JSON list of C-alpha atoms in Angstrom, two decimals:
[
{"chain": "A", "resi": 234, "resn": "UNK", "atom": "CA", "xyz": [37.54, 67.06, -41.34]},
{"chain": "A", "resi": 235, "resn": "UNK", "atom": "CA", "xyz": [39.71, 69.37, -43.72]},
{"chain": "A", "resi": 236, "resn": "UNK", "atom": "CA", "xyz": [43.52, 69.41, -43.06]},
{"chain": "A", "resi": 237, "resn": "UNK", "atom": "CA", "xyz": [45.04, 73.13, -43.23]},
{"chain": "A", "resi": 238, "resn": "UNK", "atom": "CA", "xyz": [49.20, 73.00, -44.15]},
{"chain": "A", "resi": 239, "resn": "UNK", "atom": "CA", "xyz": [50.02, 77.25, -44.46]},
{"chain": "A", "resi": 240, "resn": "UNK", "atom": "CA", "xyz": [52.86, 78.16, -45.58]},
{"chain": "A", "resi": 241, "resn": "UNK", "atom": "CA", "xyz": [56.44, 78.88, -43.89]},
{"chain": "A", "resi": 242, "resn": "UNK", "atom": "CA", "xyz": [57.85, 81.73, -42.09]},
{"chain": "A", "resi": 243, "resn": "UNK", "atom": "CA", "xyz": [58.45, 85.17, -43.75]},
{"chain": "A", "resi": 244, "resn": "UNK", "atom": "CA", "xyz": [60.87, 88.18, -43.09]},
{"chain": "A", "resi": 245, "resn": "UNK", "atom": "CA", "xyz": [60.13, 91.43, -45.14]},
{"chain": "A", "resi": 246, "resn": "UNK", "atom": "CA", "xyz": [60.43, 94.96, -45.11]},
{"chain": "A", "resi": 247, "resn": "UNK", "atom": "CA", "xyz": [58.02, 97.47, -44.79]},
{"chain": "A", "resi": 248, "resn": "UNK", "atom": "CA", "xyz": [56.00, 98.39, -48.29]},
{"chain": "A", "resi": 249, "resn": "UNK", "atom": "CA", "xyz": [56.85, 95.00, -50.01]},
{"chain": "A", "resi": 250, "resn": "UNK", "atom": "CA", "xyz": [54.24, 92.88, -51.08]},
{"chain": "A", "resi": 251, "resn": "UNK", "atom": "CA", "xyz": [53.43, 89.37, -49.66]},
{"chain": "A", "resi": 252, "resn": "UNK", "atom": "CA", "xyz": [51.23, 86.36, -50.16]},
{"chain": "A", "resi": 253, "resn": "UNK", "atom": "CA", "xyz": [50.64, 83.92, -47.86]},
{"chain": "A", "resi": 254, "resn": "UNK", "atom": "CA", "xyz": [48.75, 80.04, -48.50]},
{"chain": "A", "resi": 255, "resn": "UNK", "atom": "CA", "xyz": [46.96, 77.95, -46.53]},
{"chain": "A", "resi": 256, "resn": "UNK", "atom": "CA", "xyz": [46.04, 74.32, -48.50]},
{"chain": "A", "resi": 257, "resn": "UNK", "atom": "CA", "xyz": [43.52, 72.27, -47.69]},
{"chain": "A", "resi": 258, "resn": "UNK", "atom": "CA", "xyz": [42.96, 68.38, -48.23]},
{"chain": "A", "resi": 259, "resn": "UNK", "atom": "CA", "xyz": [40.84, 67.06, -50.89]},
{"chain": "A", "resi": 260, "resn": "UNK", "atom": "CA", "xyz": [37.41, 67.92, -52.23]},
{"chain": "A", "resi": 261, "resn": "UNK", "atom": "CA", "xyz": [36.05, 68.86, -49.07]},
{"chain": "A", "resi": 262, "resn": "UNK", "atom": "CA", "xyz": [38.17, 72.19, -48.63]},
{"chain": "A", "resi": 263, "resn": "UNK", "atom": "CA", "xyz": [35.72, 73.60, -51.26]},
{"chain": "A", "resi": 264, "resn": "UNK", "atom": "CA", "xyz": [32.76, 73.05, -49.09]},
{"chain": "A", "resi": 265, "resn": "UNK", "atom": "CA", "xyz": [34.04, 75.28, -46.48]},
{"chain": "A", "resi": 266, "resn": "UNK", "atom": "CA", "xyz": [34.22, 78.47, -45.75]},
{"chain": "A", "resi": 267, "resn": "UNK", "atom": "CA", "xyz": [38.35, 79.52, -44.70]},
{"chain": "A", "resi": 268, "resn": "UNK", "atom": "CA", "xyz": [38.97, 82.23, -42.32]},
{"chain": "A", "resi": 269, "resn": "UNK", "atom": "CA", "xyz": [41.66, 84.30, -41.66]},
{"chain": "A", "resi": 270, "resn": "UNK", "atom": "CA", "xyz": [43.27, 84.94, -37.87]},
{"chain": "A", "resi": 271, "resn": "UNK", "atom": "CA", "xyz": [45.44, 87.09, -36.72]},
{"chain": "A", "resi": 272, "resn": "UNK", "atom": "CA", "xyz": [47.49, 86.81, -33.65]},
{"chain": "A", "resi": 273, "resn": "UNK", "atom": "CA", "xyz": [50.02, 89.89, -32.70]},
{"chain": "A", "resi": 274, "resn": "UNK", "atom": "CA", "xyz": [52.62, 88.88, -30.51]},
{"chain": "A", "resi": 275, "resn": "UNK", "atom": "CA", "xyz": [51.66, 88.14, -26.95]},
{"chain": "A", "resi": 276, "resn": "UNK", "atom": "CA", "xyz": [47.70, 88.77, -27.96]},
{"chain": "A", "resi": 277, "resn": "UNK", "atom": "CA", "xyz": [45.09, 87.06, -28.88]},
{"chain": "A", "resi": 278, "resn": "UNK", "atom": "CA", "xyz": [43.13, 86.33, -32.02]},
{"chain": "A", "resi": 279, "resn": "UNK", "atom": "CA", "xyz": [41.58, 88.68, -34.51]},
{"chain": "A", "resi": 280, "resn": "UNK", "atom": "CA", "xyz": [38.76, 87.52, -37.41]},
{"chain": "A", "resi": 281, "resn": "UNK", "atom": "CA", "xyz": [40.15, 88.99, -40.62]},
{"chain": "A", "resi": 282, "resn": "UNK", "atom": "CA", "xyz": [37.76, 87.56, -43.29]},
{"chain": "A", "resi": 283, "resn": "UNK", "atom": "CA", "xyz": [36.34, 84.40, -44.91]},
{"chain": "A", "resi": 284, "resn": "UNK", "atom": "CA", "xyz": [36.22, 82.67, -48.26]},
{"chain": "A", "resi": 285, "resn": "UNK", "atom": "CA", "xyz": [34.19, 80.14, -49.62]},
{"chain": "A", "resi": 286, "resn": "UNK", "atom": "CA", "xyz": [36.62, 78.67, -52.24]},
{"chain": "A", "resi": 287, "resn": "UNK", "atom": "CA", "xyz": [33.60, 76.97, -54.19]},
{"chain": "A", "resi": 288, "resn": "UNK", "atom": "CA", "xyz": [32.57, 80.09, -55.81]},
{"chain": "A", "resi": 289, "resn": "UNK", "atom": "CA", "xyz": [35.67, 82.59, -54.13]},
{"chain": "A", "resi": 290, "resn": "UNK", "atom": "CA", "xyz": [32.31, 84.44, -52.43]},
{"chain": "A", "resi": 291, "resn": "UNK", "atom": "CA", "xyz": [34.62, 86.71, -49.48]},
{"chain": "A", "resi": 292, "resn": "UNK", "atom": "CA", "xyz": [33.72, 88.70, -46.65]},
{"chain": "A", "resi": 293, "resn": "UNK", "atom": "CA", "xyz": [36.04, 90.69, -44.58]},
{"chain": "A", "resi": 294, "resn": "UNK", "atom": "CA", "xyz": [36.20, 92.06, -41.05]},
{"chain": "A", "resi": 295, "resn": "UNK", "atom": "CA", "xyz": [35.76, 96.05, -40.88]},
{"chain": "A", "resi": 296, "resn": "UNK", "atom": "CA", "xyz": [39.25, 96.20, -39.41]},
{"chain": "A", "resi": 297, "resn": "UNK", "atom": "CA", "xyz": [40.93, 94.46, -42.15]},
{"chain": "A", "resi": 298, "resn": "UNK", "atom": "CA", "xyz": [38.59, 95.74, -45.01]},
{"chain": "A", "resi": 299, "resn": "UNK", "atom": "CA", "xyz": [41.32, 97.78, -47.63]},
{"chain": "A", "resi": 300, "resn": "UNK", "atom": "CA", "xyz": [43.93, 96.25, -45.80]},
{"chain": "A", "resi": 301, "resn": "UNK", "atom": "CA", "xyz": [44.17, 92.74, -47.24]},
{"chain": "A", "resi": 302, "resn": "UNK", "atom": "CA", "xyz": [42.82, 90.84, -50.14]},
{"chain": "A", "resi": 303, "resn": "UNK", "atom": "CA", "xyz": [42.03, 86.94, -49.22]},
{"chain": "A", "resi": 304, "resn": "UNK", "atom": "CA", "xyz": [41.50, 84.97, -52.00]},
{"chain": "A", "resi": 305, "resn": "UNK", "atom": "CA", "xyz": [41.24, 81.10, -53.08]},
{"chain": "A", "resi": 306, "resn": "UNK", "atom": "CA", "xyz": [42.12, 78.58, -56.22]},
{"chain": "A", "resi": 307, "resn": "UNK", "atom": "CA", "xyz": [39.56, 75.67, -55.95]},
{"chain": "A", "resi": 308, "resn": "UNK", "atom": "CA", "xyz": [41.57, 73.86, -58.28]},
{"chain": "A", "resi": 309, "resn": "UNK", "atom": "CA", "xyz": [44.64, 73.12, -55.78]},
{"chain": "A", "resi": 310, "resn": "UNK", "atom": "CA", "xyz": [42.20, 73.63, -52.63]},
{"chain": "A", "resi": 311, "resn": "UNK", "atom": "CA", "xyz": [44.07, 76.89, -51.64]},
{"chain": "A", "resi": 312, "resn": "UNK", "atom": "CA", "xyz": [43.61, 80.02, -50.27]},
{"chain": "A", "resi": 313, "resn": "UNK", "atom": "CA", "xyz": [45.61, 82.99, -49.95]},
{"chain": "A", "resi": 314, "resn": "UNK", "atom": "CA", "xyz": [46.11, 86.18, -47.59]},
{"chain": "A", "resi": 315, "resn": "UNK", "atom": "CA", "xyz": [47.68, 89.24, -49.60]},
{"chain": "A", "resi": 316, "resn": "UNK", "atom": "CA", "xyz": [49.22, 92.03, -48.60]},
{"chain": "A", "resi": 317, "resn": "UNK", "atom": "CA", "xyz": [50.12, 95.03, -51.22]},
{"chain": "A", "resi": 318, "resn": "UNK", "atom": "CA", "xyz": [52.48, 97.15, -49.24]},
{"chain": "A", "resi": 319, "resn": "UNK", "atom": "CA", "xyz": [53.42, 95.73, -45.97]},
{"chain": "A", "resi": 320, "resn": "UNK", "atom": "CA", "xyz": [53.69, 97.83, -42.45]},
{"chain": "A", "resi": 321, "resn": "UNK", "atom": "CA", "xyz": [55.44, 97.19, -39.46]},
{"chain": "A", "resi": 322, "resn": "UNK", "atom": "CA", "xyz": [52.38, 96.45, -37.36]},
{"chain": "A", "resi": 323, "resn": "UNK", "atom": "CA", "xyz": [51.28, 93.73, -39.89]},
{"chain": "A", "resi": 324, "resn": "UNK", "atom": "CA", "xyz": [54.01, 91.66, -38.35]},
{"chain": "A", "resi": 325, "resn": "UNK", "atom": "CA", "xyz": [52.22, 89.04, -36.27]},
{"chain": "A", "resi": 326, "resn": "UNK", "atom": "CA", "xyz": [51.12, 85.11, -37.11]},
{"chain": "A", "resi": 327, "resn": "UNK", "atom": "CA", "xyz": [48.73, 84.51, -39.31]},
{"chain": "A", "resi": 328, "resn": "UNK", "atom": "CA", "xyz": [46.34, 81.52, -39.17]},
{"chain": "A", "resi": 329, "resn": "UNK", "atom": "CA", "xyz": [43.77, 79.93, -41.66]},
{"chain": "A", "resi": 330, "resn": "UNK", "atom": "CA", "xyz": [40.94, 77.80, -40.15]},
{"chain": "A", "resi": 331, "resn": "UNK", "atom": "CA", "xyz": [37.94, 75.77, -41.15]},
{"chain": "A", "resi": 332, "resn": "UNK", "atom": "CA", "xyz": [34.56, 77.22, -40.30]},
{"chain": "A", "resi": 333, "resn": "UNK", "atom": "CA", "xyz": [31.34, 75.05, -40.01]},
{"chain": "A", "resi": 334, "resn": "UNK", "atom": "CA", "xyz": [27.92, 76.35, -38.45]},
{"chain": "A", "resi": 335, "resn": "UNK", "atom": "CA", "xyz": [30.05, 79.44, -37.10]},
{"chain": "A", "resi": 336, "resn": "UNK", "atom": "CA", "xyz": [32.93, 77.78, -35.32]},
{"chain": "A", "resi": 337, "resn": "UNK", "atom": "CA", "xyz": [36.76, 76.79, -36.50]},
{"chain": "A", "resi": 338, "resn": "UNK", "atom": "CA", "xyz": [37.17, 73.79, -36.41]},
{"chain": "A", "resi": 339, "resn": "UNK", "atom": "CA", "xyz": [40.07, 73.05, -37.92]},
{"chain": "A", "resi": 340, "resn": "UNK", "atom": "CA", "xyz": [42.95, 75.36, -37.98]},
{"chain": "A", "resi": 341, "resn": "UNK", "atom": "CA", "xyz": [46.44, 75.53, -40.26]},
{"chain": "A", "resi": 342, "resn": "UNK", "atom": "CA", "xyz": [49.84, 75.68, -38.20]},
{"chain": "A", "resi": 343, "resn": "UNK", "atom": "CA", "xyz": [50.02, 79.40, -38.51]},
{"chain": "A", "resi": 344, "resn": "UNK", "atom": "CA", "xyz": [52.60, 81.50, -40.52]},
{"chain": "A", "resi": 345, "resn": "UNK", "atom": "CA", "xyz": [54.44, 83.73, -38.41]},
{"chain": "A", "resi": 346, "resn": "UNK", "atom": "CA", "xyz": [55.32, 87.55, -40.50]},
{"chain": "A", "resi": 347, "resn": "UNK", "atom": "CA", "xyz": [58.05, 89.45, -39.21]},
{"chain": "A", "resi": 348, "resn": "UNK", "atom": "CA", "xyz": [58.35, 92.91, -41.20]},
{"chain": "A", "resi": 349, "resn": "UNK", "atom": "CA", "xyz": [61.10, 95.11, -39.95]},
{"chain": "A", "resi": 350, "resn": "UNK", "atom": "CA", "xyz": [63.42, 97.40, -42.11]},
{"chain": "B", "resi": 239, "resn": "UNK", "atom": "CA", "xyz": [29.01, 94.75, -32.49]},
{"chain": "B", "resi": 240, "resn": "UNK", "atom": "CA", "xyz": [29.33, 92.77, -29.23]},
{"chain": "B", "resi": 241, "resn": "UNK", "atom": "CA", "xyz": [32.04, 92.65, -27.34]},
{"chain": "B", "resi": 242, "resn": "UNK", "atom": "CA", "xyz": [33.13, 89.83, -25.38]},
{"chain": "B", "resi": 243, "resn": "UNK", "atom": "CA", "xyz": [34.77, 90.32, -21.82]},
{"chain": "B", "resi": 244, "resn": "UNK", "atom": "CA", "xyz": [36.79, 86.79, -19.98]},
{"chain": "B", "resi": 245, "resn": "UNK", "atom": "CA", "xyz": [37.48, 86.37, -16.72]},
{"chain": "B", "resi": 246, "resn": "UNK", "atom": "CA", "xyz": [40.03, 86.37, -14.97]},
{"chain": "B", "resi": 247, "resn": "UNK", "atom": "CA", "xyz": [43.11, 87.34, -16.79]},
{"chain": "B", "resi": 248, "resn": "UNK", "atom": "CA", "xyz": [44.83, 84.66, -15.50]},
{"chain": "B", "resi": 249, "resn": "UNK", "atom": "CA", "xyz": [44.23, 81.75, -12.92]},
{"chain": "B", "resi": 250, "resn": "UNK", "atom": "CA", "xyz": [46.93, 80.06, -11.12]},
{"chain": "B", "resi": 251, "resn": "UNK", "atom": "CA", "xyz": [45.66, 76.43, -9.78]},
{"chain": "B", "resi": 252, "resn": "UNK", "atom": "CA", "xyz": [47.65, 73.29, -9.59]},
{"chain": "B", "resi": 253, "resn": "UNK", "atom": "CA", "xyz": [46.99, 70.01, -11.04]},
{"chain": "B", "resi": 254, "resn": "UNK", "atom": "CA", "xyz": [43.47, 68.31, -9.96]},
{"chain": "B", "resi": 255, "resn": "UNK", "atom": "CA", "xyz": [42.14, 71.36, -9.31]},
{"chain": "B", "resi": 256, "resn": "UNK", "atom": "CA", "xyz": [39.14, 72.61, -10.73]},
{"chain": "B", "resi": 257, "resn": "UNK", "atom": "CA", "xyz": [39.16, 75.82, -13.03]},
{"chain": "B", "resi": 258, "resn": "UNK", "atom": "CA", "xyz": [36.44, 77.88, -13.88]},
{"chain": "B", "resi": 259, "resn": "UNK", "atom": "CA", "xyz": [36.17, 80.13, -17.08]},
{"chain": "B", "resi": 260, "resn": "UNK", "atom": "CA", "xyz": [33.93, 83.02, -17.73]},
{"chain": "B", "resi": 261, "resn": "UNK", "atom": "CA", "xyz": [32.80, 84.95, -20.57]},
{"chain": "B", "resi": 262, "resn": "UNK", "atom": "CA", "xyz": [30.30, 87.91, -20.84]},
{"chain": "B", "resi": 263, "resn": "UNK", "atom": "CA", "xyz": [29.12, 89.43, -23.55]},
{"chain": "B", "resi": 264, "resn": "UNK", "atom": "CA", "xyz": [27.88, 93.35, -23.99]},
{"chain": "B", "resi": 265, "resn": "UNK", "atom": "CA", "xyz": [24.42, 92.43, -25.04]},
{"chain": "B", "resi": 266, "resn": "UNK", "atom": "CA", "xyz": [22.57, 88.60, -25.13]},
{"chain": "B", "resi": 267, "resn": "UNK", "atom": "CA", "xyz": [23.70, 86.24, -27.96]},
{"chain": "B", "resi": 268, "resn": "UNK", "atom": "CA", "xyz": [22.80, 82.94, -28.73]},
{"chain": "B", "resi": 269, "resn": "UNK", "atom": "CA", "xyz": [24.20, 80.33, -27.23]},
{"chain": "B", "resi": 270, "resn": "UNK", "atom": "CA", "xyz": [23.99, 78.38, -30.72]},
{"chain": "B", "resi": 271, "resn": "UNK", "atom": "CA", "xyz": [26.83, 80.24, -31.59]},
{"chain": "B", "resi": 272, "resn": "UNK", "atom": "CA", "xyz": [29.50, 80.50, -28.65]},
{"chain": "B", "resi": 273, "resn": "UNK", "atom": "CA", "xyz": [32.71, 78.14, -28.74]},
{"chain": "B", "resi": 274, "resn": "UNK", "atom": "CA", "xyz": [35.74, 78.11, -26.46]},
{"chain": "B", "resi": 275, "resn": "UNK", "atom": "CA", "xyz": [39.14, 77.28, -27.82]},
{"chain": "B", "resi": 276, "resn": "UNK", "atom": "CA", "xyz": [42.41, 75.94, -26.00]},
{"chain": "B", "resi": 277, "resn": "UNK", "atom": "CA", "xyz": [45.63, 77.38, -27.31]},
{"chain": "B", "resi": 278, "resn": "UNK", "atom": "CA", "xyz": [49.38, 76.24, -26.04]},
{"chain": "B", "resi": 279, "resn": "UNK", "atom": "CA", "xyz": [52.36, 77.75, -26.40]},
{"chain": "B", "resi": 280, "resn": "UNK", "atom": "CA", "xyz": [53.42, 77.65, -30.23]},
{"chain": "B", "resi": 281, "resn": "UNK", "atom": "CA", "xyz": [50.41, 75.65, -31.44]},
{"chain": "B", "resi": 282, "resn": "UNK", "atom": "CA", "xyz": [47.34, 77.09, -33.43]},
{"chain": "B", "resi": 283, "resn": "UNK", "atom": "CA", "xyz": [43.87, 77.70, -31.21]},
{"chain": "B", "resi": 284, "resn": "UNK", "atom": "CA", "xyz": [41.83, 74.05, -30.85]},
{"chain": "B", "resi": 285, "resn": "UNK", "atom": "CA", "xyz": [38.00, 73.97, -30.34]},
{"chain": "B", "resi": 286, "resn": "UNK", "atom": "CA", "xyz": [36.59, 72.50, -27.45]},
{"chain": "B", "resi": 287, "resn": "UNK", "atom": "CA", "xyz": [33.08, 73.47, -27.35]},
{"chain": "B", "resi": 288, "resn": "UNK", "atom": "CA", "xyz": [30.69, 74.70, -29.51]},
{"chain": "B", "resi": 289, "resn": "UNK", "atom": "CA", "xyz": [26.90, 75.70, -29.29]},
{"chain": "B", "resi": 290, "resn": "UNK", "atom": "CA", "xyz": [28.24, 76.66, -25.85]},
{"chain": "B", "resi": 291, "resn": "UNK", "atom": "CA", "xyz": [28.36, 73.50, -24.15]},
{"chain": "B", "resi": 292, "resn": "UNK", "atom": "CA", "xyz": [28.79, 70.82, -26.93]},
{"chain": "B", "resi": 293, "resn": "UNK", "atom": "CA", "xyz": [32.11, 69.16, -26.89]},
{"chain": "B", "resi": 294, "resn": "UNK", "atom": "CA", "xyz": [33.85, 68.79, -29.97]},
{"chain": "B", "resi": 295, "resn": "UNK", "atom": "CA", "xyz": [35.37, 65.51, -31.23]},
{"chain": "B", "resi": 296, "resn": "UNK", "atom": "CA", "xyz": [37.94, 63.94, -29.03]},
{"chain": "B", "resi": 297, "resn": "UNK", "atom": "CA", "xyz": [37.58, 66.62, -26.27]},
{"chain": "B", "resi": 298, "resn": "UNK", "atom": "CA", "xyz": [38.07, 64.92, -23.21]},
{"chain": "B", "resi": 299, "resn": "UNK", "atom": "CA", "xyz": [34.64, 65.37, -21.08]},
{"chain": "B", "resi": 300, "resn": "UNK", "atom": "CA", "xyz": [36.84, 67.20, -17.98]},
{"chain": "B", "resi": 301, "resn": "UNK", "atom": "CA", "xyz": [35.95, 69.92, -20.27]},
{"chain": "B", "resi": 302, "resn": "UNK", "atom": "CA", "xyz": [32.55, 71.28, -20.24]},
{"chain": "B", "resi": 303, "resn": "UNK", "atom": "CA", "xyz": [30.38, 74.13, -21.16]},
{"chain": "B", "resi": 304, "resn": "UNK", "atom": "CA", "xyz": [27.36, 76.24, -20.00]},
{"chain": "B", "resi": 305, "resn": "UNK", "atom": "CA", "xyz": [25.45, 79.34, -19.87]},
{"chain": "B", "resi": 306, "resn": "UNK", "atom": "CA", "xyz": [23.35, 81.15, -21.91]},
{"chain": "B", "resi": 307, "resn": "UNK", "atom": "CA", "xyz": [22.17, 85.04, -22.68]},
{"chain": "B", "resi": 308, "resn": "UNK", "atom": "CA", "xyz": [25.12, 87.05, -21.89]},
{"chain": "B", "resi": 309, "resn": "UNK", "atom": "CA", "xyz": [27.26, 84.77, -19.17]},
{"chain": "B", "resi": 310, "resn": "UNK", "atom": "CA", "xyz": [29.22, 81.64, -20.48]},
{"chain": "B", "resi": 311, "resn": "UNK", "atom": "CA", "xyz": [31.74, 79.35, -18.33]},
{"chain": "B", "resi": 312, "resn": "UNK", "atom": "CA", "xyz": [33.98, 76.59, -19.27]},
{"chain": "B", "resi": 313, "resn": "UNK", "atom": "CA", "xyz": [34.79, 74.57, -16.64]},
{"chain": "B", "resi": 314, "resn": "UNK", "atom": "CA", "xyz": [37.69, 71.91, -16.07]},
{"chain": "B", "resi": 315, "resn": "UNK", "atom": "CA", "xyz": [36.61, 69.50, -13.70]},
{"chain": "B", "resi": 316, "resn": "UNK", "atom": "CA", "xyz": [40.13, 68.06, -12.91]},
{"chain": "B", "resi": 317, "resn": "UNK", "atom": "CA", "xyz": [43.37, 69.72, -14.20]},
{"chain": "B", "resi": 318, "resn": "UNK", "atom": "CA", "xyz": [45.43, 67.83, -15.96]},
{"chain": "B", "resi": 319, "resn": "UNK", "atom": "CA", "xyz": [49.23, 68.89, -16.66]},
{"chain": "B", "resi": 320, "resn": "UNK", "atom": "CA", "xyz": [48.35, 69.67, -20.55]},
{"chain": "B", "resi": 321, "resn": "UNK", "atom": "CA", "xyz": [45.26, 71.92, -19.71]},
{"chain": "B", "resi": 322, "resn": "UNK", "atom": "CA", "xyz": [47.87, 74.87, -18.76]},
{"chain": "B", "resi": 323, "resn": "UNK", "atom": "CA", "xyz": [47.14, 77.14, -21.73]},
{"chain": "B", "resi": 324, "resn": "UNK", "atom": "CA", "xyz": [45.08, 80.65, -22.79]},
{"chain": "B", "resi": 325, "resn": "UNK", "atom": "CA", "xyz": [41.12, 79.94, -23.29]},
{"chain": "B", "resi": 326, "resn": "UNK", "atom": "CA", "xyz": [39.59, 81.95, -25.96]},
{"chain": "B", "resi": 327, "resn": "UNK", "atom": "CA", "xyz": [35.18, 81.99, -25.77]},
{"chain": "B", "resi": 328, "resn": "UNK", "atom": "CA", "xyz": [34.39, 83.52, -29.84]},
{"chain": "B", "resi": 329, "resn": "UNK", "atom": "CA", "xyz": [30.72, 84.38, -30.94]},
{"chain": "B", "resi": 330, "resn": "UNK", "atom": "CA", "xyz": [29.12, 84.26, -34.35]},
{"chain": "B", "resi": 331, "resn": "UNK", "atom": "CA", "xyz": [27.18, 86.48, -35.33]},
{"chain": "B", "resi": 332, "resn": "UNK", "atom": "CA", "xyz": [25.20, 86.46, -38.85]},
{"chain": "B", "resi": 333, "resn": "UNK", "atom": "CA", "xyz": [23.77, 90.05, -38.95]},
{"chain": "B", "resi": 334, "resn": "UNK", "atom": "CA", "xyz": [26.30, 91.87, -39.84]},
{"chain": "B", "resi": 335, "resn": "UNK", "atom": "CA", "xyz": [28.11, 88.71, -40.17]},
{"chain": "B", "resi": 336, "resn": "UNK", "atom": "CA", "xyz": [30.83, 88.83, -37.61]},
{"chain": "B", "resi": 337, "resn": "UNK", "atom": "CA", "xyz": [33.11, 86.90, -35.45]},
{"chain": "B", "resi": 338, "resn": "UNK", "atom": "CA", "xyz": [34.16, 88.01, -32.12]},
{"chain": "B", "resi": 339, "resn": "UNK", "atom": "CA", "xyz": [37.18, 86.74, -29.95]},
{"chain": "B", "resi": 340, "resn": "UNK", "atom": "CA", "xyz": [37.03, 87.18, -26.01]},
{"chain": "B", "resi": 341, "resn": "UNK", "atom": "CA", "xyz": [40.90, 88.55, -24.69]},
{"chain": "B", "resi": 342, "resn": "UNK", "atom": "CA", "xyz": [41.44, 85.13, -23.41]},
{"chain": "B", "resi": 343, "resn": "UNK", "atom": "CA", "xyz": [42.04, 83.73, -20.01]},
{"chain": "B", "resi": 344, "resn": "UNK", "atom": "CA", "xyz": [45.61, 82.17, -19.50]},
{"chain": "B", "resi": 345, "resn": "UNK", "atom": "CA", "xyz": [45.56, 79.06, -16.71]},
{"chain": "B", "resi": 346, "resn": "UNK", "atom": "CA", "xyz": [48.68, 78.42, -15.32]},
{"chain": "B", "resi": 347, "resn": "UNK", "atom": "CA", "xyz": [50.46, 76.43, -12.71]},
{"chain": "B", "resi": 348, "resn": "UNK", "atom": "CA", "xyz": [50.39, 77.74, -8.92]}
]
């Protein structure tokens, strides 16, 4: 099973940019597709999108499509969540997970996102 | 897109007791692709069950899952002091490709 270690805690203000990681543990992270979840505070959990860091082949979630970019570097079994001009409401934690056959069956620690001016 | 409903909100038992989970969903899905997932305060979601009544490894088996069509239940046969957490039922679905969270059902001590 693929270990998920995201990166730490952010504070920013609204219309900066952001990147986020999630790496995985050894070759198997690149068989594997890696979602993206978000959880707003006090609610529960939202599919974002999904990227198969073989070949970086990503699908998004209507409700995040134009929002945020996901991508992935195969080469140090990471993947990324990107935001280009951050909003107040994106503030929330963020969590990267393992799919297999539909499910997540792995998840990262999360990465909580507070942006407030 | 289907929209999953859980019930109740919340459920207030005490330890031993037995708790029982529902989800619905707005139109019949396979059960191939229907997981429940424990979260805690301050940890990431875990998956207990998948293919809607399959646990997953090192699930204890007080957990357990059924249904099929549109109605799904996790049941807990015997609380135990760790199971107080939300309970989130998610769906696959491959055409359009989408994955669906229910609003969760929080269990908590009575």
């Amino acid at each position: 099973e693929v270990q998920l270690v995201q990166s730490g805690a952010e504070m920013k203000k609204p219309g900066e940019s952001l990147t986020i990681s999630c790496q995985g543990s050894g070759d198997t992270f690149k068989t594997y597709w890696i979602a993206w979840v978000r959880q707003m505070p006090g609610k529960g959990l939202e599919y974002m999108g999904i990227i198969l860091p073989a070949d970086s082949d990503t699908r998004y979630s209507p409700s995040f499509q134009g929002q945020v970019t996901i991508s992935a570097d195969k080469s140090v079994s990471t993947a990324y969540l990107h935001w280009s001009s951050l909003k107040a409401s994106d503030s929330a934690i963020y969590y990267c997970a393992s799919l297999y056959l539909g499910y997540f069956t792995a998840w990262g620690q999360g990465t909580q996102l507070i942006v407030s001016s | 897109e289907i929209v999953l409903t859980q019930s109740p909100g919340t459920l207030s038992l005490s330890p031993g007791e037995r708790a029982t989970l529902s989800c619905r969903a707005s139109q019949s899905v396979s059960g191939n692709f229907l997981a429940w997932y424990q979260q805690k305060p301050g940890q990431a979601p875990r998956l207990l069950i998948y293919g809607a009544s399959h646990r997953a490894t090192g699930i204890p088996d007080r957990f357990s899952g059924s249904g099929s069509g549109t109605g799904f239940t996790l049941t807990i046969s015997r609380l135990e002091p760790e199971d107080f957490a939300v309970y989130y039922c998610e769906h696959y679905g491959n055409s359009p490709q989408e994955f669906t969270f229910g609003p969760g059902t929080k269990v908590d001590i009575k």
